[in-house]
Short mmCIF file of C-alpha atoms and ligand atoms in Angstrom, two decimals:
data_model
loop_
_atom_site.label_atom_id
_atom_site.label_comp_id
_atom_site.label_asym_id
_atom_site.label_seq_id
_atom_site.Cartn_x
_atom_site.Cartn_y
_atom_site.Cartn_z
CA MET A 113 115.48 115.87 90.64
CA ALA A 114 117.51 114.40 93.45
CA SER A 115 117.57 110.72 94.04
CA HIS A 116 117.88 108.91 97.34
CA GLU A 117 118.56 105.30 98.07
CA VAL A 118 118.45 103.03 101.12
CA ARG A 119 120.50 99.89 100.59
CA ILE A 120 120.45 96.81 102.77
CA ASP A 121 122.63 93.78 103.28
CA SER A 122 120.04 91.05 102.85
CA SER A 123 122.44 88.40 104.15
CA ARG A 124 121.82 89.82 107.66
CA PRO A 125 118.44 90.23 109.38
CA LEU A 126 116.93 93.66 110.03
CA ALA A 127 117.73 93.39 113.74
CA GLN A 128 121.45 93.62 112.74
CA GLN A 129 120.81 96.69 110.51
CA PRO A 130 118.20 98.69 112.39
CA GLU A 131 119.45 101.85 110.67
CA THR A 132 117.70 100.64 107.47
CA GLY A 133 114.19 99.98 108.75
CA HIS A 134 111.69 98.69 111.29
CA ASN A 135 109.07 95.98 111.75
CA ARG A 136 106.43 97.79 113.83
CA TRP A 137 104.37 100.95 113.19
CA HIS A 138 104.92 103.91 115.55
CA PRO A 139 105.00 107.70 114.99
CA ASP A 140 108.37 108.10 116.83
CA ILE A 141 110.45 105.75 114.66
CA PRO A 142 112.99 108.18 113.15
CA ALA A 143 113.33 108.64 109.35
CA VAL A 144 116.32 106.91 107.69
CA VAL A 145 116.19 109.12 104.60
CA GLY A 146 114.62 112.43 103.61
CA CYS A 147 113.30 113.68 100.28
CA ARG A 148 111.35 116.45 98.63
CA GLU A 149 108.31 116.18 96.42
CA GLY A 150 109.29 114.91 92.95
CA ASP A 151 112.49 113.20 94.09
CA GLU A 152 113.00 109.57 93.19
CA VAL A 153 113.51 107.35 96.22
CA VAL A 154 114.87 103.80 95.91
CA LEU A 155 114.31 101.34 98.79
CA GLU A 156 115.90 97.90 98.86
CA THR A 157 113.52 95.65 100.76
CA ARG A 158 113.67 92.35 102.63
CA ASP A 159 111.28 89.47 102.22
CA ALA A 160 108.33 89.23 104.62
CA LEU A 161 110.04 86.58 106.79
CA ASP A 162 113.34 88.53 106.99
CA GLY A 163 115.48 85.90 105.29
CA GLN A 164 114.27 82.88 107.28
CA VAL A 165 113.25 80.96 104.14
CA GLY A 166 115.54 80.19 101.23
CA PRO A 167 116.16 77.40 98.72
CA GLN A 168 117.98 75.37 101.34
CA THR A 169 115.37 75.70 104.08
CA ALA A 170 113.71 72.42 105.07
CA VAL A 171 109.93 72.19 105.38
CA GLN A 172 110.25 71.46 109.11
CA GLN A 173 112.08 74.77 109.57
CA VAL A 174 109.21 76.57 107.76
CA GLY A 175 106.94 75.14 110.43
CA GLY A 176 109.10 76.77 113.09
CA ALA A 177 109.46 80.18 111.43
CA ASP A 178 109.58 83.09 113.86
CA LEU A 179 106.60 85.30 112.97
CA SER A 180 107.54 88.01 115.52
CA VAL A 181 109.95 89.57 112.95
CA VAL A 182 107.22 90.04 110.29
CA HIS A 183 107.28 92.41 108.32
CA PRO A 184 110.75 94.00 107.98
CA LEU A 185 110.15 97.34 106.29
CA THR A 186 112.63 99.73 104.72
CA GLY A 187 112.25 103.35 105.89
CA PRO A 188 110.74 105.59 107.11
CA VAL A 189 111.16 108.16 104.37
CA HIS A 190 110.56 111.75 105.53
CA VAL A 191 108.78 113.77 102.81
CA GLU A 192 109.52 117.45 103.28
CA GLY A 193 106.41 119.56 103.67
CA ALA A 194 103.95 116.73 104.40
CA GLU A 195 101.88 117.53 107.49
CA PRO A 196 99.03 115.81 109.31
CA GLY A 197 95.82 116.25 107.37
CA ASP A 198 97.62 116.28 104.01
CA LEU A 199 97.28 113.66 101.32
CA LEU A 200 100.40 111.79 100.24
CA ILE A 201 100.42 110.48 96.68
CA VAL A 202 102.86 107.61 96.26
CA GLU A 203 103.69 107.09 92.60
CA ILE A 204 105.03 103.58 92.17
CA LEU A 205 107.71 103.93 89.50
CA ASP A 206 109.14 100.40 89.49
CA ILE A 207 109.62 97.29 91.55
CA GLU A 208 112.68 95.24 90.55
CA PRO A 209 112.20 91.61 91.49
CA ASP A 210 114.75 89.21 92.91
CA SER A 211 115.54 85.94 91.10
CA TYR A 212 114.21 83.82 93.95
CA GLY A 213 110.78 83.63 95.55
CA PHE A 214 108.94 81.36 97.97
CA THR A 215 105.40 80.46 98.95
CA VAL A 216 105.04 78.87 102.38
CA GLN A 217 102.29 77.51 104.57
CA ILE A 218 102.97 78.15 108.25
CA PRO A 219 100.91 76.26 110.83
CA GLY A 220 98.42 78.49 112.62
CA PHE A 221 98.47 81.10 109.87
CA GLY A 222 96.50 81.49 106.61
CA PHE A 223 92.86 81.66 105.68
CA LEU A 224 92.24 77.88 105.82
CA ARG A 225 94.59 77.20 108.77
CA ASP A 226 92.14 74.73 110.37
CA VAL A 227 92.11 72.64 107.16
CA PHE A 228 95.88 72.86 106.49
CA PRO A 229 97.81 72.33 109.76
CA ASP A 230 101.14 71.26 108.21
CA PRO A 231 104.02 73.32 106.90
CA HIS A 232 104.69 73.47 103.12
CA LYS A 233 107.14 75.26 100.86
CA ILE A 234 107.40 76.07 97.18
CA ASP A 235 110.63 77.58 95.78
CA TRP A 236 110.18 79.79 92.73
CA ARG A 237 112.67 80.76 90.09
CA ILE A 238 111.96 84.26 88.81
CA ALA A 239 113.18 85.20 85.37
CA ASP A 240 111.99 87.24 82.35
CA GLY A 241 108.75 88.22 84.05
CA TRP A 242 107.66 84.69 85.02
CA ALA A 243 107.89 82.47 88.11
CA THR A 244 108.31 78.74 87.67
CA SER A 245 108.89 75.98 90.18
CA PRO A 246 109.96 72.35 90.22
CA ASP A 247 107.61 72.06 93.22
CA LEU A 248 104.56 72.97 91.11
CA SER A 249 104.94 71.57 87.62
CA GLY A 250 102.82 72.58 84.66
CA VAL A 251 102.31 76.21 85.60
CA ARG A 252 104.04 79.52 85.05
CA ILE A 253 102.90 82.58 86.95
CA PRO A 254 103.05 85.98 85.23
CA GLY A 255 104.87 88.59 87.23
CA ALA A 256 103.11 91.70 88.48
CA PRO A 257 105.36 92.76 91.36
CA PHE A 258 104.01 94.96 94.18
CA MET A 259 104.75 95.79 97.79
CA GLY A 260 102.52 93.75 100.12
CA THR A 261 103.19 96.20 102.90
CA ILE A 262 103.25 99.88 102.13
CA GLY A 263 102.16 102.80 104.31
CA VAL A 264 102.86 105.75 106.54
CA ALA A 265 103.36 106.14 110.30
CA PRO A 266 100.16 106.32 112.35
CA SER A 267 99.36 109.22 114.65
CA ARG A 268 99.46 108.64 118.39
CA ASP A 269 95.67 108.78 118.32
CA LEU A 270 95.32 106.19 115.54
CA MET A 271 97.88 103.92 117.30
CA ALA A 272 95.89 104.12 120.55
CA ARG A 273 92.53 103.49 118.80
CA ALA A 274 93.93 100.57 116.82
CA THR A 275 95.47 99.00 119.91
CA ALA A 276 92.15 99.19 121.80
CA ARG A 277 89.92 97.87 119.03
CA GLU A 278 92.32 95.02 118.14
CA GLN A 279 92.49 94.01 121.81
CA ALA A 280 88.69 93.93 121.85
CA ALA A 281 88.73 91.80 118.71
CA ALA A 282 91.19 89.39 120.34
CA ASP A 283 89.10 89.31 123.52
CA GLY A 284 86.13 88.32 121.38
CA GLY A 285 88.01 85.33 120.10
CA GLY A 286 89.35 86.93 116.90
CA LEU A 287 92.87 86.54 115.56
CA ALA A 288 94.58 89.79 116.45
CA LEU A 289 98.09 90.38 117.80
CA PRO A 290 98.72 92.90 120.60
CA PRO A 291 102.00 94.90 120.75
CA SER A 292 104.96 92.67 121.57
CA ALA A 293 108.62 93.45 122.19
CA GLU A 294 109.67 90.00 120.95
CA GLY A 295 111.47 90.32 117.64
CA ALA A 296 110.66 94.02 117.44
CA VAL A 297 112.84 96.54 115.58
CA PRO A 298 113.50 99.11 116.95
CA ALA A 299 114.28 96.96 119.99
CA GLY A 300 113.64 98.12 123.53
CA GLY A 301 112.30 101.37 124.90
CA PRO A 302 108.82 102.93 124.82
CA ILE A 303 108.46 102.52 121.05
CA THR A 304 108.67 98.76 121.27
CA ALA A 305 106.11 98.57 124.07
CA GLU A 306 103.50 100.63 122.17
CA ALA A 307 104.10 100.00 118.51
CA LEU A 308 101.52 98.33 116.31
CA ARG A 309 102.21 94.98 114.68
CA THR A 310 102.40 95.00 110.92
CA VAL A 311 100.08 92.08 110.14
CA PRO A 312 96.77 93.91 109.66
CA PRO A 313 96.30 96.81 107.25
CA ARG A 314 94.88 99.96 108.83
CA GLU A 315 93.90 103.51 107.87
CA ASN A 316 97.62 104.30 107.32
CA GLY A 317 97.97 101.43 104.82
CA GLY A 318 100.42 98.75 105.86
CA ASN A 319 99.97 95.10 104.95
CA VAL A 320 97.26 95.77 102.41
CA ASP A 321 98.28 92.97 99.98
CA ILE A 322 96.59 94.72 97.05
CA LYS A 323 97.97 93.12 93.91
CA GLN A 324 97.05 96.09 91.71
CA LEU A 325 99.73 98.26 93.44
CA VAL A 326 102.19 97.53 90.67
CA ARG A 327 104.39 99.90 88.67
CA GLY A 328 102.29 102.77 87.40
CA THR A 329 99.71 102.77 90.18
CA ARG A 330 99.29 105.79 92.45
CA LEU A 331 98.58 105.06 96.10
CA LEU A 332 96.87 107.82 98.07
CA LEU A 333 97.45 107.85 101.83
CA PRO A 334 96.33 110.21 104.58
CA VAL A 335 99.27 111.83 106.36
CA TYR A 336 99.25 111.47 110.20
CA VAL A 337 102.67 112.82 111.24
CA PRO A 338 105.08 115.52 110.02
CA GLY A 339 107.02 114.21 107.03
CA ALA A 340 104.48 111.40 106.46
CA LEU A 341 107.15 108.75 107.36
CA PHE A 342 106.61 106.31 104.48
CA SER A 343 107.87 102.73 104.61
CA ALA A 344 107.49 99.59 102.48
CA GLY A 345 108.51 95.93 102.36
CA ASP A 346 107.11 92.45 101.87
CA ALA A 347 107.36 92.48 98.05
CA HIS A 348 105.27 89.97 96.11
CA PHE A 349 106.19 88.85 92.60
CA ALA A 350 102.58 87.67 92.08
CA GLN A 351 99.50 87.04 94.19
CA GLY A 352 95.89 86.07 93.72
CA ASP A 353 93.18 88.37 95.00
CA CYS A 354 93.00 86.42 98.29
CA GLU A 355 96.56 85.41 99.30
CA THR A 356 94.82 82.37 100.76
CA CYS A 357 97.65 80.44 102.37
CA GLY A 358 99.12 83.56 104.00
CA THR A 359 101.97 84.08 101.58
CA ALA A 360 102.21 85.10 97.93
CA ILE A 361 105.36 84.67 95.79
CA GLU A 362 107.49 86.35 98.48
CA MET A 363 110.77 88.01 97.52
CA ARG A 364 113.28 90.77 98.08
CA ALA A 365 112.98 93.76 95.76
CA ARG A 366 114.09 97.27 94.90
CA LEU A 367 111.23 99.73 95.03
CA HIS A 368 111.36 103.03 93.16
CA VAL A 369 108.84 105.66 94.30
CA ARG A 370 108.12 109.38 93.96
CA PHE A 371 105.96 111.45 96.28
CA SER A 372 103.69 114.46 95.99
CA VAL A 373 101.57 116.15 98.65
CA ARG A 374 98.14 117.73 98.42
CA LYS A 375 97.69 120.14 101.34
CA GLY A 376 94.73 119.48 103.59
CA GLU A 377 93.18 116.77 101.39
CA GLY A 378 94.03 113.79 103.51
CA SER A 379 91.57 114.24 106.32
CA ARG A 380 88.60 113.10 104.28
CA LEU A 381 90.14 109.70 103.51
CA ARG A 382 89.10 106.83 105.77
CA GLY A 383 91.95 104.71 104.42
CA PRO A 384 94.10 104.17 101.38
CA ARG A 385 92.77 104.78 97.82
CA PHE A 386 94.55 103.86 94.63
CA GLU A 387 94.23 104.61 90.95
CA ARG A 388 95.90 104.06 87.61
CA ASP A 389 95.45 104.73 83.94
CA ASP A 390 96.04 101.42 82.22
CA TYR A 391 95.83 97.64 82.82
CA PHE A 392 97.87 96.63 85.86
CA VAL A 393 98.98 93.45 84.10
CA SER A 394 98.46 92.18 80.56
CA PRO A 395 94.74 92.18 79.86
CA GLU A 396 94.37 88.41 79.65
CA TYR A 397 95.55 88.16 83.28
CA ALA A 398 93.85 91.29 84.53
CA ALA A 399 90.55 89.81 83.33
CA PRO A 400 91.17 86.18 82.46
CA ARG A 401 90.39 85.26 78.87
CA ARG A 402 90.11 81.57 79.56
CA PHE A 403 89.29 80.56 83.07
CA LEU A 404 87.79 78.01 85.46
CA ALA A 405 85.70 79.25 88.34
CA THR A 406 84.13 77.77 91.43
CA THR A 407 81.53 79.27 93.79
CA GLY A 408 80.79 79.41 97.48
CA ILE A 409 77.74 80.28 99.57
CA PRO A 410 77.67 80.59 103.38
CA VAL A 411 76.56 77.04 104.23
CA GLY A 412 78.74 75.09 106.66
CA PRO A 413 79.62 71.38 106.44
CA ASP A 414 76.80 70.66 108.89
CA ASP A 415 74.34 72.40 106.54
CA GLU A 416 74.15 75.37 108.90
CA ASN A 417 73.23 78.48 106.90
CA ARG A 418 75.21 81.44 108.27
CA ALA A 419 73.25 84.29 106.79
CA GLU A 420 75.20 86.88 104.81
CA ASP A 421 78.61 85.50 105.96
CA LEU A 422 80.94 86.50 103.12
CA THR A 423 83.94 84.90 104.85
CA LEU A 424 82.25 81.49 104.81
CA ALA A 425 81.24 82.00 101.18
CA ALA A 426 84.85 82.82 100.26
CA ARG A 427 86.11 79.79 102.18
CA ASN A 428 83.72 77.53 100.34
CA ALA A 429 84.65 78.94 96.92
CA LEU A 430 88.33 78.26 97.74
CA LEU A 431 87.69 74.76 99.06
CA ALA A 432 85.82 74.05 95.83
CA MET A 433 88.80 75.38 93.77
CA ILE A 434 91.16 73.14 95.77
CA GLU A 435 88.93 70.16 94.91
CA LEU A 436 89.00 71.20 91.25
CA LEU A 437 92.80 71.45 91.19
CA GLY A 438 92.96 68.00 92.82
CA GLU A 439 91.11 66.67 89.77
CA ARG A 440 94.00 68.09 87.70
CA GLY A 441 96.56 66.13 89.74
CA TYR A 442 97.75 68.65 92.35
CA SER A 443 98.03 67.71 96.02
CA ARG A 444 95.81 69.63 98.38
CA GLN A 445 98.78 71.71 99.69
CA GLN A 446 100.00 72.43 96.19
CA ALA A 447 96.46 73.52 95.25
CA TYR A 448 96.22 75.76 98.34
CA ALA A 449 99.49 77.43 97.34
CA LEU A 450 98.41 77.82 93.73
CA CYS A 451 95.19 79.53 94.91
CA SER A 452 97.32 81.94 96.98
CA VAL A 453 99.39 83.06 94.03
CA ALA A 454 96.95 82.81 91.11
CA VAL A 455 93.30 82.62 92.12
CA ASP A 456 91.16 85.74 92.27
CA LEU A 457 88.19 85.82 94.58
CA LYS A 458 85.38 88.06 93.44
CA ILE A 459 82.22 88.92 95.24
CA SER A 460 79.54 88.01 92.72
CA GLN A 461 76.73 89.39 94.83
CA VAL A 462 76.02 90.53 98.42
CA VAL A 463 72.32 90.86 98.16
CA ASP A 464 70.59 87.49 97.67
CA ALA A 465 70.03 86.79 101.37
CA PRO A 466 70.83 84.68 103.16
CA ASN A 467 73.38 83.57 100.57
CA PRO A 468 75.88 86.08 99.16
CA LEU A 469 78.05 84.33 96.57
CA VAL A 470 81.83 84.43 96.07
CA SER A 471 83.43 83.14 92.87
CA ALA A 472 87.03 81.89 92.66
CA PHE A 473 88.66 82.44 89.25
CA LEU A 474 91.71 80.61 87.89
CA SER A 475 93.16 81.72 84.59
CA LEU A 476 93.83 78.81 82.29
CA ASP A 477 96.67 80.73 80.68
CA ILE A 478 98.97 79.89 83.64
CA PHE A 479 99.07 76.23 82.57
CA THR A 480 102.00 75.36 80.30
ZN1 LIG B 612 104.04 88.94 101.76
#
């Protein structure tokens, strides 16, 4: 089996090495490497903020981070024989972590951005499968590296539909970003004007932030363009099922993948599926053995009951967990970050109207 590798110089931003990747989704972005089914492909990947945050970065600089360059992806990879309507099976063989990671809070971004308006940064040291930090004493986070952003190029039709529906969402007051040439790679030309931003996941995958996409998981994606044009980036060393503050333990990585194609089987998928045959992380972290949990129902601070609003229920479960971590001595921003990397939100029920209930789980095994 042949092997293919795309290497990057992570000391320079993607804009200075556009031959290694892109930070927008568009069907016309040319492949940087080609492979056949069964080949191993290795992609070196940049962190989600394209090198803007490091150990020396001051918190004030985090507040001024340029989000237009999110997410630098490595690729696309052209998979020979993949055609629109096919199913691409991405076998995740390995994700080699870096030795440094960060978790940041950027003003205007994150699930609780109205409650947390100030920048914040945690530096992580990654070694032997664990992340530890002088900025968050008393915890160690077990590693389960995965690619936050992973997907294939959209078709022209999907790109047009996504652009229209996201504009409608923005017009309705939602947080959605239209195409923008600022910070875009590739830079200039028709691709830049039309290409989709990488922030939301879509039918073609993308910024899915699914923490179970670790080594050994198979990701199934519908193919929209000839060659599938697969790309990935935004590796996370660890993340809670929520990524509350907008970032996980963000890092550079080396992704190893292998592809196979099932002819004609992609058209019935409405979006990514994924599957695996064993625990995605040691069992005590996959399903916490010892845990604390809080709950949320959709009742606002003014006692307004927003019927069947799962988002408000999730928000309240998280706010309750932040209170609980405060009782253990963490500042509110530390607690918010800890939720982002280690708290799993679970929908306990969606049926007991008007109050669906979300639980927030924190494994006690992370405390040292
Ligand atoms: Zn990320």
